[in-house]
Short mmCIF file of C-alpha atoms in Angstrom, two decimals:
data_model
loop_
_atom_site.label_atom_id
_atom_site.label_comp_id
_atom_site.label_asym_id
_atom_site.label_seq_id
_atom_site.Cartn_x
_atom_site.Cartn_y
_atom_site.Cartn_z
CA ALA A 1 -52.78 -2.58 37.88
CA ASP A 2 -52.15 -2.49 41.27
CA GLN A 3 -53.95 -5.96 41.79
CA LYS A 4 -51.68 -7.84 38.92
CA LEU A 5 -48.73 -6.45 40.74
CA SER A 6 -50.08 -7.62 43.62
CA ARG A 7 -50.77 -11.04 42.56
CA PHE A 8 -47.02 -11.37 40.83
CA TYR A 9 -44.92 -9.55 43.56
CA PRO A 10 -44.27 -12.23 45.87
CA ILE A 11 -42.90 -14.32 43.08
CA LEU A 12 -41.45 -10.89 41.20
CA SER A 13 -39.29 -10.20 45.73
CA LEU A 14 -37.90 -13.68 45.34
CA LEU A 15 -36.48 -13.14 41.86
CA SER A 16 -34.53 -9.66 43.39
CA VAL A 17 -33.24 -11.66 45.71
CA ILE A 18 -31.76 -13.88 43.29
CA ALA A 19 -29.98 -11.23 40.87
CA ILE A 20 -29.13 -9.47 43.66
CA LEU A 21 -27.30 -11.89 45.72
CA ARG A 22 -25.96 -13.40 42.50
CA LEU A 23 -24.82 -10.32 40.70
CA PRO A 24 -21.50 -10.61 42.75
CA ASN A 25 -20.64 -13.61 39.70
CA PHE A 26 -20.10 -11.75 36.41
CA PHE A 27 -17.41 -10.24 38.23
CA GLU A 28 -15.58 -13.44 39.60
CA PRO A 29 -12.81 -14.52 37.64
CA TYR A 30 -11.82 -18.61 36.01
CA TRP A 31 -11.80 -20.48 39.21
CA TYR A 32 -13.58 -22.39 40.25
CA GLY A 33 -12.38 -25.90 38.88
CA ASP A 34 -14.98 -27.90 38.23
CA GLU A 35 -16.99 -25.15 36.01
CA ALA A 36 -13.81 -25.04 34.62
CA ILE A 37 -13.28 -28.58 33.32
CA TYR A 38 -17.09 -27.64 31.78
CA LEU A 39 -15.98 -25.48 29.91
CA THR A 40 -12.79 -26.84 29.26
CA ILE A 41 -14.37 -29.90 27.92
CA GLY A 42 -17.38 -27.36 26.47
CA ASN A 43 -14.25 -25.85 23.68
CA ALA A 44 -13.60 -29.67 23.37
CA LEU A 45 -17.46 -29.82 22.11
CA ARG A 46 -17.41 -26.51 20.03
CA ASP A 47 -15.07 -27.28 18.51
CA GLY A 48 -16.45 -30.89 16.79
CA ALA A 49 -14.62 -33.61 19.38
CA ARG A 50 -17.17 -36.22 20.66
CA LEU A 51 -17.75 -36.50 24.28
CA TYR A 52 -16.52 -39.12 26.20
CA THR A 53 -13.94 -40.88 23.19
CA ASP A 54 -11.76 -37.05 22.61
CA ILE A 55 -12.78 -35.49 25.64
CA VAL A 56 -13.97 -37.09 28.54
CA ASP A 57 -15.35 -36.21 32.92
CA HIS A 58 -17.43 -39.17 34.90
CA LYS A 59 -20.69 -37.70 35.05
CA THR A 60 -23.83 -37.48 32.38
CA PRO A 61 -23.58 -36.02 29.78
CA ILE A 62 -26.11 -32.54 29.42
CA ILE A 63 -24.12 -31.20 31.61
CA TYR A 64 -21.04 -30.14 29.17
CA TYR A 65 -23.48 -30.08 26.55
CA LEU A 66 -24.08 -26.93 28.34
CA ALA A 67 -21.03 -25.35 28.56
CA MET A 68 -20.27 -25.53 24.64
CA VAL A 69 -21.10 -21.37 25.59
CA PRO A 70 -18.49 -19.27 24.65
CA HIS A 71 -17.14 -17.54 27.34
CA GLN A 72 -18.26 -17.85 31.25
CA ILE A 73 -20.38 -15.54 31.38
CA TRP A 74 -22.82 -16.53 28.89
CA PHE A 75 -22.43 -20.17 31.47
CA ARG A 76 -23.29 -17.27 34.44
CA TYR A 77 -26.07 -15.56 32.86
CA LEU A 78 -27.30 -19.13 31.74
CA ASN A 79 -27.52 -19.98 34.91
CA LEU A 80 -28.56 -17.05 36.60
CA ALA A 81 -31.65 -17.56 34.33
CA TRP A 82 -31.96 -21.32 34.83
CA MET A 83 -32.23 -20.93 38.61
CA SER A 84 -34.74 -17.86 38.31
CA VAL A 85 -37.15 -20.39 36.25
CA THR A 86 -36.22 -22.90 39.26
CA THR A 87 -37.29 -20.64 41.58
CA ILE A 88 -40.86 -19.58 39.45
CA LEU A 89 -41.71 -23.34 39.31
CA PHE A 90 -40.52 -24.22 43.12
CA PHE A 91 -42.98 -21.30 44.39
CA LYS A 92 -45.52 -23.31 42.45
CA LEU A 93 -44.90 -26.63 43.86
CA ALA A 94 -44.65 -25.62 47.29
CA LYS A 95 -48.45 -23.16 47.07
CA LYS A 96 -49.76 -27.25 45.57
CA ILE A 97 -47.99 -28.28 48.91
CA PHE A 98 -49.09 -26.00 51.80
CA PRO A 99 -51.86 -23.95 52.71
CA GLN A 100 -51.29 -20.50 52.32
CA GLN A 101 -49.18 -18.92 49.95
CA ILE A 102 -46.76 -17.35 52.47
CA LEU A 103 -45.75 -20.43 53.58
CA ALA A 104 -45.21 -21.47 50.28
CA TRP A 105 -43.26 -18.04 49.50
CA LEU A 106 -41.19 -19.18 52.92
CA ALA A 107 -40.00 -22.39 52.15
CA THR A 108 -38.98 -20.72 48.31
CA LEU A 109 -36.89 -18.26 50.02
CA ILE A 110 -34.95 -21.06 52.17
CA LEU A 111 -34.46 -22.07 48.45
CA VAL A 112 -32.83 -19.10 46.82
CA LEU A 113 -30.63 -17.98 49.73
CA LEU A 114 -29.07 -21.38 49.50
CA THR A 115 -29.34 -21.93 45.71
CA THR A 116 -28.11 -18.32 45.92
CA LEU A 117 -25.36 -17.74 48.75
CA PRO A 118 -21.90 -19.71 48.66
CA TRP A 119 -22.74 -21.99 52.12
CA PHE A 120 -23.02 -24.32 49.21
CA GLU A 121 -21.96 -23.09 46.44
CA GLY A 122 -25.02 -22.08 44.92
CA ASN A 123 -23.33 -19.35 43.94
CA ILE A 124 -21.35 -21.68 40.61
CA PRO A 125 -22.71 -23.41 37.62
CA ASN A 126 -22.97 -26.55 38.86
CA GLY A 127 -24.13 -30.12 37.94
CA GLU A 128 -26.94 -29.82 40.57
CA LEU A 129 -27.68 -26.65 39.32
CA PHE A 130 -29.16 -27.01 36.50
CA VAL A 131 -30.31 -30.98 37.43
CA MET A 132 -32.94 -29.10 39.68
CA GLY A 133 -33.72 -27.20 37.43
CA PHE A 134 -35.37 -29.94 35.63
CA VAL A 135 -36.87 -31.76 38.27
CA MET A 136 -39.04 -28.94 38.45
CA VAL A 137 -40.37 -28.64 35.72
CA GLY A 138 -40.83 -32.53 36.07
CA ALA A 139 -42.78 -32.07 39.52
CA TYR A 140 -44.90 -28.79 37.98
CA LEU A 141 -46.16 -30.87 34.78
CA LEU A 142 -46.69 -34.53 37.67
CA THR A 143 -48.66 -31.57 39.90
CA GLN A 144 -51.05 -30.98 36.28
CA THR A 145 -52.07 -34.98 36.51
CA HIS A 146 -54.77 -36.93 38.76
CA TYR A 147 -51.76 -38.82 39.89
CA TRP A 148 -50.41 -35.37 42.15
CA GLN A 149 -53.90 -34.20 42.85
CA ASP A 150 -55.94 -37.65 43.74
CA PHE A 151 -52.70 -38.69 46.70
CA PHE A 152 -52.86 -35.15 48.34
CA THR A 153 -56.82 -34.56 48.11
CA THR A 154 -57.91 -35.74 51.36
CA HIS A 155 -61.79 -35.88 51.70
CA GLN A 156 -62.64 -38.77 49.05
CA LYS A 157 -63.77 -42.27 50.36
CA PRO A 158 -60.67 -44.11 49.22
CA ALA A 159 -62.35 -46.87 46.96
CA ALA A 160 -63.64 -44.08 44.80
CA LYS A 161 -59.85 -41.66 45.38
CA PHE A 162 -58.05 -42.41 42.39
CA THR A 163 -59.03 -41.46 38.72
CA SER A 164 -59.06 -43.39 35.48
CA LEU A 165 -56.38 -43.15 33.93
CA THR A 166 -56.38 -40.65 30.71
CA PRO A 167 -54.78 -39.93 27.05
CA ASP A 168 -53.78 -36.47 27.97
CA GLU A 169 -52.45 -37.87 31.49
CA GLY A 170 -50.69 -40.62 30.07
CA ARG A 171 -49.12 -37.95 27.89
CA LEU A 172 -48.21 -35.56 30.84
CA LEU A 173 -46.69 -38.42 33.30
CA LEU A 174 -44.20 -39.23 30.50
CA ILE A 175 -43.63 -35.97 29.41
CA SER A 176 -42.95 -35.38 33.64
CA GLY A 177 -40.92 -38.67 33.40
CA SER A 178 -38.68 -37.23 30.84
CA PHE A 179 -38.08 -34.36 32.68
CA PHE A 180 -36.81 -35.66 35.64
CA SER A 181 -34.36 -38.21 32.73
CA LEU A 182 -33.11 -34.88 31.72
CA GLY A 183 -32.16 -34.33 35.53
CA ILE A 184 -29.90 -37.73 35.14
CA LEU A 185 -28.50 -37.19 32.47
CA THR A 186 -27.27 -34.03 34.16
CA LYS A 187 -26.06 -36.08 37.44
CA VAL A 188 -26.39 -39.48 38.46
CA PRO A 189 -27.57 -39.12 41.66
CA SER A 190 -31.31 -37.52 40.19
CA LEU A 191 -32.37 -41.07 40.12
CA LEU A 192 -33.48 -40.69 43.59
CA ASP A 193 -35.39 -37.67 42.81
CA LEU A 194 -37.13 -39.18 40.21
CA ALA A 195 -37.89 -42.00 42.71
CA VAL A 196 -39.10 -39.05 45.53
CA PHE A 197 -41.94 -38.48 42.92
CA MET A 198 -42.65 -42.52 42.02
CA SER A 199 -43.14 -42.50 45.67
CA ILE A 200 -46.40 -40.73 45.10
CA GLY A 201 -47.53 -43.93 43.47
CA TRP A 202 -45.83 -46.14 46.58
CA PHE A 203 -48.15 -44.31 49.55
CA SER A 204 -51.25 -44.20 47.09
CA PHE A 205 -50.73 -48.55 46.61
CA THR A 206 -50.14 -48.85 50.56
CA ARG A 207 -52.48 -46.44 51.66
CA LEU A 208 -55.44 -47.93 50.11
CA LEU A 209 -54.13 -51.49 51.32
CA LEU A 210 -54.19 -50.59 54.77
CA LYS A 211 -57.32 -48.38 54.15
CA SER A 212 -59.82 -50.70 52.61
CA GLN A 213 -61.81 -53.15 53.82
CA ILE A 214 -62.76 -55.79 51.96
CA LYS A 215 -66.33 -57.65 52.52
CA THR A 216 -67.43 -58.01 49.15
CA LYS A 217 -66.90 -59.15 46.45
CA THR A 218 -67.20 -55.52 44.90
CA LYS A 219 -64.89 -54.36 46.97
CA TYR A 220 -62.37 -56.89 45.84
CA GLN A 221 -63.35 -55.66 42.70
CA GLN A 222 -62.74 -51.87 43.46
CA LEU A 223 -59.90 -51.82 45.04
CA LYS A 224 -57.88 -54.10 42.39
CA THR A 225 -58.93 -52.24 39.95
CA GLN A 226 -58.25 -48.33 41.74
CA LEU A 227 -54.24 -50.54 42.78
CA LEU A 228 -53.83 -51.08 39.27
CA ILE A 229 -54.69 -47.40 38.43
CA ILE A 230 -52.01 -46.38 40.34
CA SER A 231 -49.78 -49.14 38.46
CA LYS A 232 -49.76 -47.75 35.56
CA LYS A 233 -49.93 -44.56 36.11
CA THR A 234 -46.96 -44.66 38.87
CA LEU A 235 -45.02 -47.46 35.23
CA LEU A 236 -45.71 -44.26 32.84
CA LEU A 237 -44.06 -42.27 34.78
CA PHE A 238 -41.03 -44.75 34.93
CA ILE A 239 -41.36 -45.11 31.05
CA GLY A 240 -41.24 -41.22 30.17
CA ALA A 241 -38.17 -41.39 32.57
CA LEU A 242 -36.07 -44.25 30.00
CA ILE A 243 -36.47 -42.36 26.88
CA PRO A 244 -34.61 -39.65 27.04
CA ILE A 245 -31.98 -42.30 27.98
CA PHE A 246 -31.80 -44.53 25.59
CA ALA A 247 -32.33 -42.31 23.15
CA SER A 248 -28.79 -40.50 24.85
CA ILE A 249 -27.35 -44.19 24.55
CA GLY A 250 -29.08 -44.38 21.14
CA TYR A 251 -27.44 -40.71 20.08
CA PHE A 252 -23.85 -42.09 21.29
CA VAL A 253 -23.73 -45.23 19.82
CA ALA A 254 -24.69 -43.46 16.73
CA LEU A 255 -21.62 -40.99 16.89
CA GLY A 256 -19.80 -44.04 17.67
CA SER A 257 -19.03 -43.50 21.40
CA GLY A 258 -21.73 -45.83 22.46
CA GLN A 259 -18.85 -48.40 24.59
CA ASP A 260 -17.13 -44.90 25.39
CA TYR A 261 -20.39 -42.96 27.44
CA LEU A 262 -20.99 -46.64 29.25
CA ASN A 263 -17.61 -46.54 30.79
CA TYR A 264 -17.32 -42.36 31.51
CA GLY A 265 -20.42 -41.68 31.40
CA LEU A 266 -23.00 -44.48 33.08
CA LEU A 267 -20.75 -47.63 34.37
CA TYR A 268 -18.27 -45.16 36.11
CA ASN A 269 -20.25 -43.20 38.48
CA LEU A 270 -20.90 -46.95 40.16
CA ARG A 271 -16.74 -46.90 41.01
CA TYR A 272 -16.42 -42.79 41.83
CA SER A 273 -19.37 -44.17 44.54
CA GLN A 274 -17.12 -45.89 46.06
CA SER A 275 -14.43 -44.78 45.65
CA TRP A 276 -13.60 -41.80 48.36
CA GLN A 277 -12.73 -43.83 51.56
CA LEU A 278 -14.09 -42.83 55.01
CA GLN A 279 -11.96 -43.69 58.25
CA LEU A 280 -14.29 -42.51 61.31
CA GLN A 281 -14.29 -42.61 64.89
CA PRO A 282 -16.35 -44.74 66.07
CA SER A 283 -15.60 -47.55 63.97
CA TRP A 284 -20.51 -47.70 64.29
CA LEU A 285 -20.11 -44.94 61.77
CA ASN A 286 -18.31 -46.10 59.28
CA LEU A 287 -20.77 -49.07 58.98
CA MET A 288 -23.35 -47.06 58.70
CA LEU A 289 -21.89 -44.60 56.22
CA THR A 290 -21.40 -48.26 53.54
CA LEU A 291 -24.08 -48.04 50.55
CA LYS A 292 -25.50 -51.26 52.31
CA GLY A 293 -25.81 -49.37 56.07
CA LYS A 294 -27.09 -46.21 54.31
CA LEU A 295 -29.84 -48.69 52.42
CA VAL A 296 -31.03 -50.45 55.48
CA ILE A 297 -31.17 -46.60 56.76
CA LEU A 298 -33.53 -45.59 54.22
CA THR A 299 -35.17 -48.62 53.67
CA ILE A 300 -36.07 -48.34 57.83
CA VAL A 301 -37.40 -44.49 57.21
CA MET A 302 -39.90 -46.02 54.19
CA LEU A 303 -41.01 -48.64 55.69
CA LEU A 304 -41.49 -45.66 58.80
CA LEU A 305 -43.23 -43.37 56.77
CA THR A 306 -45.31 -46.17 55.47
CA ILE A 307 -46.75 -47.87 58.20
CA ALA A 308 -47.86 -45.09 59.91
CA SER A 309 -49.17 -43.61 57.27
CA LYS A 310 -52.47 -43.61 59.39
CA ARG A 311 -51.20 -41.00 62.07
CA LEU A 312 -48.78 -38.79 59.17
CA SER A 313 -50.31 -36.04 56.31
CA LYS A 314 -49.42 -37.31 52.52
CA ARG A 315 -48.40 -33.96 52.54
CA PHE A 316 -45.76 -34.69 55.32
CA GLN A 317 -45.16 -38.24 53.96
CA PHE A 318 -43.62 -36.63 50.49
CA ILE A 319 -41.85 -33.79 51.76
CA ALA A 320 -39.69 -36.33 54.47
CA THR A 321 -39.39 -38.72 51.86
CA TRP A 322 -38.11 -35.85 49.83
CA PHE A 323 -35.36 -34.43 52.44
CA SER A 324 -35.00 -38.91 52.85
CA LEU A 325 -33.79 -39.58 49.39
CA SER A 326 -31.88 -36.40 48.57
CA LEU A 327 -29.90 -36.74 51.43
CA PHE A 328 -29.34 -40.96 50.37
CA ALA A 329 -28.61 -38.88 46.95
CA THR A 330 -25.57 -36.14 48.67
CA LEU A 331 -24.04 -39.21 50.17
CA LEU A 332 -23.46 -41.72 47.48
CA SER A 333 -19.53 -41.97 47.30
CA ASN A 334 -19.98 -40.20 50.87
CA ARG A 335 -17.03 -36.73 49.88
CA PRO A 336 -17.93 -33.39 51.84
CA TYR A 337 -17.73 -31.67 49.42
CA PRO A 338 -20.97 -28.36 49.59
CA HIS A 339 -22.43 -28.34 46.58
CA TYR A 340 -23.33 -32.08 46.30
CA PHE A 341 -26.24 -30.86 49.11
CA ILE A 342 -27.62 -28.21 46.75
CA GLN A 343 -29.65 -31.69 45.40
CA LEU A 344 -31.13 -31.87 49.18
CA VAL A 345 -32.33 -28.24 48.89
CA PRO A 346 -36.50 -28.34 48.04
CA GLY A 347 -36.31 -31.19 50.76
CA LEU A 348 -34.99 -29.45 53.49
CA ALA A 349 -36.89 -25.88 52.34
CA LEU A 350 -40.74 -28.20 52.59
CA LEU A 351 -39.51 -29.86 55.77
CA ALA A 352 -37.93 -26.34 57.37
CA VAL A 353 -41.42 -24.85 56.84
CA TYR A 354 -43.57 -27.82 57.38
CA LEU A 355 -41.95 -27.61 61.24
CA LEU A 356 -42.25 -24.12 61.82
CA THR A 357 -46.04 -24.32 61.21
CA VAL A 358 -46.92 -27.86 61.88
CA LYS A 359 -49.47 -27.77 64.90
CA LYS A 360 -50.47 -31.09 66.85
CA ALA A 361 -48.76 -33.77 64.59
CA TYR A 362 -46.21 -34.92 67.39
CA LEU A 363 -45.44 -38.27 65.20
CA ALA A 364 -44.86 -35.67 61.87
CA LYS A 365 -42.47 -32.99 64.11
CA ILE A 366 -40.18 -36.31 65.82
CA LEU A 367 -39.65 -37.93 62.38
CA GLY A 368 -39.00 -34.57 61.04
CA SER A 369 -36.66 -33.47 63.89
CA GLY A 370 -34.49 -36.42 62.89
CA LEU A 371 -33.79 -36.18 59.79
CA VAL A 372 -32.95 -33.06 60.07
CA PHE A 373 -31.19 -33.34 62.89
CA SER A 374 -29.29 -36.26 60.83
CA PHE A 375 -28.78 -34.07 58.28
CA ILE A 376 -26.09 -32.14 60.64
CA MET A 377 -24.85 -34.67 61.87
CA THR A 378 -23.69 -35.91 57.95
CA LEU A 379 -22.07 -32.07 57.78
CA ILE A 380 -20.29 -32.67 60.95
CA ILE A 381 -19.04 -36.10 60.32
CA LEU A 382 -18.06 -35.18 56.61
CA ASP A 383 -16.64 -32.54 58.08
CA ALA A 384 -18.32 -30.59 55.33
CA LYS A 385 -16.65 -27.21 55.17
CA LEU A 386 -19.08 -24.70 53.93
CA TYR A 387 -17.86 -21.87 51.98
CA PRO A 388 -17.87 -18.15 53.30
CA THR A 389 -20.50 -15.99 52.87
CA LEU A 390 -19.72 -12.43 54.07
CA SER A 391 -16.33 -12.55 52.98
CA TYR A 392 -17.27 -12.99 49.44
CA TYR A 393 -19.84 -9.96 49.53
CA GLN A 394 -17.83 -8.21 51.91
CA ASN A 395 -14.74 -8.98 48.86
CA PHE A 396 -16.96 -7.95 46.02
CA PHE A 397 -18.32 -4.55 47.62
CA GLN A 398 -14.38 -3.38 48.13
CA PHE A 399 -13.83 -4.17 44.32
CA ILE A 400 -16.98 -2.54 43.09
CA THR A 401 -15.60 0.75 45.43
CA GLY A 402 -12.23 0.41 44.41
CA ARG A 403 -10.88 0.18 47.55
CA LEU A 404 -9.34 -3.47 45.74
CA ASP A 405 -7.73 -3.55 42.49
CA GLN A 406 -9.17 -6.20 39.98
CA MET A 407 -6.15 -8.86 39.93
CA SER A 408 -5.91 -9.23 44.13
CA TYR A 409 -9.91 -9.34 44.41
CA TYR A 410 -9.27 -12.48 41.47
CA GLN A 411 -6.48 -14.00 44.27
CA ASN A 412 -9.56 -13.84 46.57
CA PHE A 413 -11.01 -16.48 45.14
CA ASN A 414 -7.41 -18.60 43.80
CA GLU A 415 -4.55 -18.33 44.76
CA LEU A 416 -3.55 -18.88 40.75
CA MET A 417 -5.03 -16.42 39.06
CA LYS A 418 -2.30 -13.96 38.57
CA ASP A 419 -0.98 -16.50 37.31
CA ASN A 420 -3.64 -17.75 34.95
CA TYR A 421 -4.26 -14.51 33.60
CA GLN A 422 -0.68 -13.36 32.61
CA ALA A 423 0.15 -17.03 30.82
CA ALA A 424 -3.77 -16.41 29.20
CA LYS A 425 -2.28 -13.47 27.52
CA LEU A 426 0.93 -15.76 25.98
CA ILE A 427 -1.68 -18.98 25.70
CA GLN A 428 -4.25 -16.81 23.33
CA ALA A 429 -1.91 -14.69 20.83
CA SER A 430 -0.01 -18.02 19.78
CA GLY A 431 -3.29 -18.51 18.29
CA GLU A 432 -3.59 -22.47 19.83
CA LYS A 433 -6.26 -24.07 20.27
CA GLN A 434 -4.47 -27.03 22.34
CA ILE A 435 -2.31 -27.09 24.78
CA PHE A 436 -1.18 -29.47 27.97
CA ILE A 437 -1.22 -28.45 31.74
CA TRP A 438 -0.39 -31.57 33.53
CA GLY A 439 -2.02 -31.40 37.46
CA THR A 440 -4.62 -29.28 37.84
CA ASN A 441 -5.38 -26.48 36.94
CA PRO A 442 -8.66 -26.92 34.48
CA MET A 443 -8.98 -22.38 34.41
CA LEU A 444 -6.01 -21.94 32.32
CA TYR A 445 -8.18 -24.27 29.75
CA ALA A 446 -10.99 -22.82 30.31
CA MET A 447 -10.15 -18.71 29.94
CA THR A 448 -7.88 -19.72 26.70
CA GLY A 449 -10.94 -21.07 25.56
CA THR A 450 -8.29 -24.20 24.54
CA TYR A 451 -8.63 -28.12 25.18
CA PRO A 452 -5.84 -30.82 25.78
CA PRO A 453 -4.81 -32.51 23.19
CA GLY A 454 -5.56 -36.53 24.97
CA LYS A 455 -9.62 -37.08 26.73
CA PHE A 456 -8.61 -36.35 30.44
CA THR A 457 -8.31 -32.47 31.59
CA VAL A 458 -6.67 -32.48 34.98
CA ALA A 459 -3.84 -35.28 36.24
CA PHE A 460 -6.51 -36.78 39.21
CA HIS A 461 -8.55 -38.72 36.33
CA ILE A 462 -5.25 -39.92 34.36
CA LYS A 463 -4.54 -40.52 37.56
CA ASP A 464 -7.59 -42.41 38.66
CA PHE A 465 -7.88 -44.84 35.14
CA ASN A 466 -3.97 -45.05 34.66
CA ALA A 467 -4.14 -43.51 31.15
CA TYR A 468 -0.05 -42.63 31.58
CA ASP A 469 0.31 -43.82 28.66
CA GLN A 470 -3.04 -43.61 26.72
CA THR A 471 -2.14 -39.39 27.39
CA LEU A 472 1.21 -39.10 25.53
CA ALA A 473 -0.14 -41.38 22.99
CA ALA A 474 -2.08 -38.36 22.01
CA ILE A 475 0.23 -35.73 23.00
CA LYS A 476 3.05 -37.26 20.69
CA ALA A 477 -0.24 -38.02 17.92
CA GLN A 478 -1.04 -34.14 18.53
CA PRO A 479 2.27 -32.54 19.94
CA PRO A 480 1.30 -28.98 21.14
CA LYS A 481 3.42 -25.84 20.86
CA ILE A 482 2.80 -25.18 24.70
CA ILE A 483 2.48 -27.74 27.89
CA VAL A 484 2.16 -26.81 31.89
CA ILE A 485 3.05 -27.96 33.65
CA MET A 486 2.14 -27.23 38.24
CA LYS A 487 4.73 -27.26 40.70
CA ASN A 488 2.13 -28.62 43.19
CA GLU A 489 1.66 -31.82 41.61
CA THR A 490 3.19 -34.40 43.32
CA ALA A 491 2.51 -37.30 40.83
CA LYS A 492 4.81 -38.46 38.81
CA PHE A 493 4.53 -38.58 35.38
CA THR A 494 8.58 -40.10 33.67
CA GLN A 495 7.51 -39.64 30.59
CA LEU A 496 5.44 -36.87 29.76
CA GLU A 497 9.46 -35.63 31.74
CA THR A 498 11.81 -37.35 28.79
CA PHE A 499 9.59 -35.58 25.92
CA LEU A 500 9.76 -32.17 27.05
CA ASN A 501 13.50 -32.61 27.97
CA ARG A 502 13.41 -33.81 24.48
CA TYR A 503 11.11 -31.13 22.36
CA TYR A 504 10.41 -29.41 24.02
CA LEU A 505 11.87 -26.24 26.24
CA PRO A 506 11.05 -23.92 29.59
CA ASN A 507 9.42 -20.20 28.39
CA ARG A 508 8.44 -18.88 31.66
CA GLU A 509 8.44 -19.08 35.21
CA PHE A 510 5.30 -18.32 37.07
CA ALA A 511 5.09 -18.93 40.68
CA HIS A 512 3.07 -22.20 40.55
CA PHE A 513 4.23 -23.57 37.06
CA THR A 514 6.51 -23.18 34.38
CA LEU A 515 5.42 -22.93 31.20
CA TYR A 516 6.97 -24.65 28.42
CA LEU A 517 7.12 -24.25 24.25
CA LYS A 518 8.05 -26.46 21.79
CA ASP A 519 11.45 -26.80 20.68
CA GLY A 520 11.39 -24.29 17.57
CA ASP A 521 8.80 -21.57 18.88
CA LYS A 522 10.51 -20.32 22.18
CA HIS A 523 11.12 -16.18 21.33
#
C-alpha cells in the first residue's frame, strides 16, 4: 500500500495544490464578463435556442455547450474536474519528454500554478483551459504511437528509424487529431496546438533528409519509404482534425444555422484577429506585430530550429516549437488580455524546466532564453496587466473568517455586484426568461437564468455588427417585461430610447443602471 501511495504521490500532490488554490472559486459571485456570456448563451441553448442563429458570440461552439450547466457553481466544478484531468495528462506527457520524473513534476507544478492562480485569469473557466484539456488528450494518445516514439528515439539509425504504419496506429492518429480539433472547436487559436504536434512530422522529415547519405539506389529507396511513412502519418493526424470540423458544419447545417455558423463561429475570428489596432513607439514595433510581421518572425524561428537540427536535441526542437507557435497564437489579435496567454503555459513550463536543467547545449540555451525574453517583452509591450493574486487570497481569507461580509467580498470582484444581486431578486421574482440589457452586464443575465430576445448579449457586439435595427426588431417581436439600461454605456441607441419612452416606465434606479418595466407591469 505504501509503495502504491508513493507511486501516486507526485500527481496527488499536484491535484492537492489545484484543489486548495481553486477553493475560492466556489465562493465567487457572477462577476466575470466572458464566463457570464458563456452561461447566458448556455441559458438560451437549454431553452431551445439555436447557437449562432438565435444567440451568438464570436467563438467556436464547444465552450457554449459546456456552459449549458444550470448554475455557475456547476461550471466551476466542471472546470476543477477538467483541469485535474488536464494536469494528470500533462504530467504523463512531461514524463515522456524529460528523463527524470522530478523534472516532469516540476514542469507540471509550473503549469498548475500558472493555470490556477489569478495572474492569467486561470481561476476562471476560460476557453483556453478547456482547449488545454482537449489538447492534452490528443497529445497523450499521440505518445502511444510510433509517430511520436520514433521521433524521440535516438539510438536507432535514421534509415531504420520510422516504423511502418499499422491499422492500430492509424486509428490512434485519427482519434488524436480529432481531439486537437475539439480544441479548435472550443477556440480557434488552438489551430496552432495542432500545428505543434504536426511539427513532429516536419522535423522527422527534414532530419531524415539532412542526415541521410544517398550513395546507392537501395539507400534512395529506403529514404523514399521512410519519408512516405512520415508523410502518411502526419496526413492521418491532419485528417483526424478535419473530421469534427466537418461534423460541426453538418450539425449546424442540419439545424438550419449553417450560414450563421460560418459567419459568426468561423469567419468572424479572422475579422476579430485584425480589429485591434496598436499604436506603439517606435513604429517598427507596430510592423513586427502585424500578422505579416509575426509570420516572418515565426518562419525565421522555425527555419532556425530546422536547419540547426544537428546541433539541437529533438526534445528542444519540440519544446521550442510548442512555445513559439503558442506565443504566435496568443498574439493573433494583439489584445493584452491575460487569459490569452494561458495557451502559452504548457510550452513555457517545459521550456523553463529545460533551460534550468540542461547542460552544455549552448545553442539551445541561447535560443530558448531568447524565446522566454520575447514572451516577457510581449507582456511589457502589450501592457498585459496580470490580475492580482495576493489580494485575491487575502480577501477570501477575510471572508471565510467573517472579517468581510458577503456583499463587500463580492464588490471586490466587480463594482456592479451590489446592484446586480438586488436587481436579480426582482428579475427572478418576475419569472421572466428573457430580459434585455443595453450595455455590458452579461453577469445579470447569467445569475438570473435569462437571455436577451435578440442575438447579442452585450452592447459592444451590437455596435461591432451594426445590429441596432436587428436588435430592436427582436425586442419588438418579443417585448421583454424588463429592460436594463447601463449608465456607463456611451453609445446611443436612439431607436431603443424611443421604444422605451413609449412602452416602458422606469421602475428601479440603481447606482450603475436603471431597470425599466413594460407599461402596465409596474408594481
